Amino acid sequence: HVQLVESGGGSVQSGGSLRLSCAVSGYTASSVCMGWFRQAPGKGREGVAEIYTQGRSSGTSYYAESVKGRCTISQENAKNTVYLQMNSLKAEDTATYTCAAAPLCSGVRTGSGVWGLGTQVTVS
């Protein structure tokens, strides 16, 4: 069965950095996009960053305007893992970050496809 396992969340001071990891197993498709969306209490879901890990668009990445320039998503295909390096973190980045995989990155952004359990990021 498909499984996504996230790690790397935690608490950090404003201006600090965190790296999230998401390892996927059991997901096979001709096109695969992986990434994160986040949700803070009382707020809606927001796509953070996505990257195509398989298919014609492999390596193509997308970022929300709110994180562009501060976050970098990357892939390590040998480990079926994607990473989200987050720098210059702000209090408004505080949220639960959930890794997702879907055939299209639009699906990851909107929360369709397969999800992990989520990891908390708190910036104070």
CSV table of C-alpha atoms in Angstrom, one decimal:
chain,number,residue,atom,x,y,z
A,1,HIS,CA,0.0,0.0,0.0
A,2,VAL,CA,1.0,3.6,-0.4
A,3,GLN,CA,2.8,5.3,2.5
A,4,LEU,CA,4.2,8.7,3.0
A,5,VAL,CA,6.4,9.4,6.0
A,6,GLU,CA,7.3,12.9,7.0
A,7,SER,CA,10.0,14.0,9.3
A,8,GLY,CA,11.9,17.2,10.2
A,9,GLY,CA,9.2,19.4,11.8
A,10,GLY,CA,9.8,21.2,15.0
A,11,SER,CA,10.1,24.5,16.8
A,12,VAL,CA,12.4,27.2,15.6
A,13,GLN,CA,12.9,30.9,16.2
A,14,SER,CA,12.0,33.5,13.7
A,15,GLY,CA,14.7,33.6,11.0
A,16,GLY,CA,15.7,30.0,11.6
A,17,SER,CA,15.7,27.1,9.2
A,18,LEU,CA,14.1,23.6,9.1
A,19,ARG,CA,14.3,20.8,6.6
A,20,LEU,CA,11.3,18.6,6.1
A,21,SER,CA,11.6,15.1,4.5
A,22,CYS,CA,9.0,13.0,2.9
A,23,ALA,CA,9.7,9.4,1.9
A,24,VAL,CA,7.1,7.6,-0.2
A,25,SER,CA,6.7,3.9,-0.8
A,26,GLY,CA,4.3,1.9,-2.9
A,27,TYR,CA,3.3,4.7,-5.2
A,28,THR,CA,3.7,3.9,-8.8
A,29,ALA,CA,2.4,6.0,-11.7
A,30,SER,CA,3.7,7.4,-15.0
A,31,SER,CA,3.7,10.9,-13.5
A,32,VAL,CA,4.3,11.6,-9.9
A,33,CYS,CA,4.3,14.9,-8.1
A,34,MET,CA,5.2,15.2,-4.4
A,35,GLY,CA,5.1,18.2,-2.2
A,36,TRP,CA,3.6,19.8,0.9
A,37,PHE,CA,0.6,21.8,1.8
A,38,ARG,CA,0.1,23.4,5.1
A,39,GLN,CA,-2.8,24.4,7.3
A,40,ALA,CA,-2.7,26.7,10.3
A,41,PRO,CA,-5.5,26.8,12.9
A,42,GLY,CA,-8.4,28.7,11.6
A,43,LYS,CA,-7.0,29.0,8.1
A,44,GLY,CA,-7.5,27.2,4.9
A,45,ARG,CA,-5.1,24.8,3.2
A,46,GLU,CA,-2.2,26.3,1.3
A,47,GLY,CA,0.0,24.6,-1.2
A,48,VAL,CA,3.6,25.3,-0.2
A,49,ALA,CA,5.9,23.6,-2.8
A,50,GLU,CA,5.7,20.7,-5.2
A,51,ILE,CA,8.1,18.9,-7.5
A,52,TYR,CA,7.5,16.3,-10.2
A,53,THR,CA,9.6,13.3,-9.3
A,54,GLN,CA,8.6,11.1,-12.2
A,55,GLY,CA,7.4,11.6,-15.7
A,56,ARG,CA,8.1,14.1,-18.5
A,57,SER,CA,8.1,17.0,-16.1
A,58,SER,CA,10.5,15.4,-13.6
A,59,GLY,CA,12.5,18.0,-11.7
A,60,THR,CA,10.0,20.8,-12.3
A,61,SER,CA,9.1,22.6,-9.1
A,62,TYR,CA,6.5,25.1,-8.0
A,63,TYR,CA,6.3,27.4,-5.0
A,64,ALA,CA,3.7,29.4,-3.3
A,65,GLU,CA,4.4,33.2,-3.5
A,66,SER,CA,4.5,33.3,0.3
A,67,VAL,CA,7.6,31.0,0.4
A,68,LYS,CA,9.3,31.8,-2.9
A,69,GLY,CA,12.9,32.7,-2.2
A,70,ARG,CA,12.9,31.2,1.2
A,71,CYS,CA,12.1,27.5,0.5
A,72,THR,CA,13.7,25.0,-1.8
A,73,ILE,CA,12.2,21.6,-2.7
A,74,SER,CA,14.4,18.9,-3.9
A,75,GLN,CA,14.3,15.2,-4.7
A,76,GLU,CA,16.5,12.2,-4.1
A,77,ASN,CA,15.0,9.5,-6.3
A,78,ALA,CA,17.3,6.7,-5.0
A,79,LYS,CA,15.6,7.1,-1.6
A,80,ASN,CA,12.1,8.0,-3.0
A,81,THR,CA,12.4,11.1,-0.9
A,82,VAL,CA,11.7,14.8,-1.3
A,83,TYR,CA,13.0,17.5,0.9
A,84,LEU,CA,11.7,21.0,1.7
A,85,GLN,CA,14.5,23.3,3.0
A,86,MET,CA,12.8,26.3,4.7
A,87,ASN,CA,14.9,29.3,5.6
A,88,SER,CA,14.2,32.7,7.1
A,89,LEU,CA,11.2,31.2,8.8
A,90,LYS,CA,8.5,33.6,10.0
A,91,ALA,CA,5.8,33.3,12.6
A,92,GLU,CA,3.2,33.1,9.8
A,93,ASP,CA,4.9,29.9,8.6
A,94,THR,CA,3.6,28.1,11.7
A,95,ALA,CA,1.3,25.3,10.6
A,96,THR,CA,0.9,21.6,10.1
A,97,TYR,CA,2.8,20.6,7.0
A,98,THR,CA,1.5,17.6,5.2
A,99,CYS,CA,3.3,15.7,2.4
A,100,ALA,CA,1.2,14.5,-0.5
A,101,ALA,CA,1.7,12.6,-3.7
A,102,ALA,CA,-0.5,12.8,-6.8
A,103,PRO,CA,-0.1,12.4,-10.5
A,104,LEU,CA,-0.3,16.2,-11.0
A,105,CYS,CA,1.1,19.0,-8.8
A,106,SER,CA,-2.3,20.7,-8.9
A,107,GLY,CA,-3.6,17.7,-7.0
A,108,VAL,CA,-0.9,18.0,-4.4
A,109,ARG,CA,-1.7,21.7,-3.9
A,110,THR,CA,-5.4,21.0,-3.4
A,111,GLY,CA,-4.9,18.1,-1.1
A,112,SER,CA,-6.0,15.3,-3.3
A,113,GLY,CA,-3.9,12.2,-3.9
A,114,VAL,CA,-2.2,10.4,-1.0
A,115,TRP,CA,-1.2,12.2,2.2
A,116,GLY,CA,1.1,11.7,5.1
A,117,LEU,CA,0.2,12.3,8.7
A,118,GLY,CA,1.6,15.8,8.8
A,119,THR,CA,4.3,17.4,10.8
A,120,GLN,CA,4.1,20.5,13.0
A,121,VAL,CA,6.3,23.5,12.3
A,122,THR,CA,6.2,26.2,14.9
A,123,VAL,CA,8.0,29.5,14.5
A,124,SER,CA,8.2,31.9,17.4
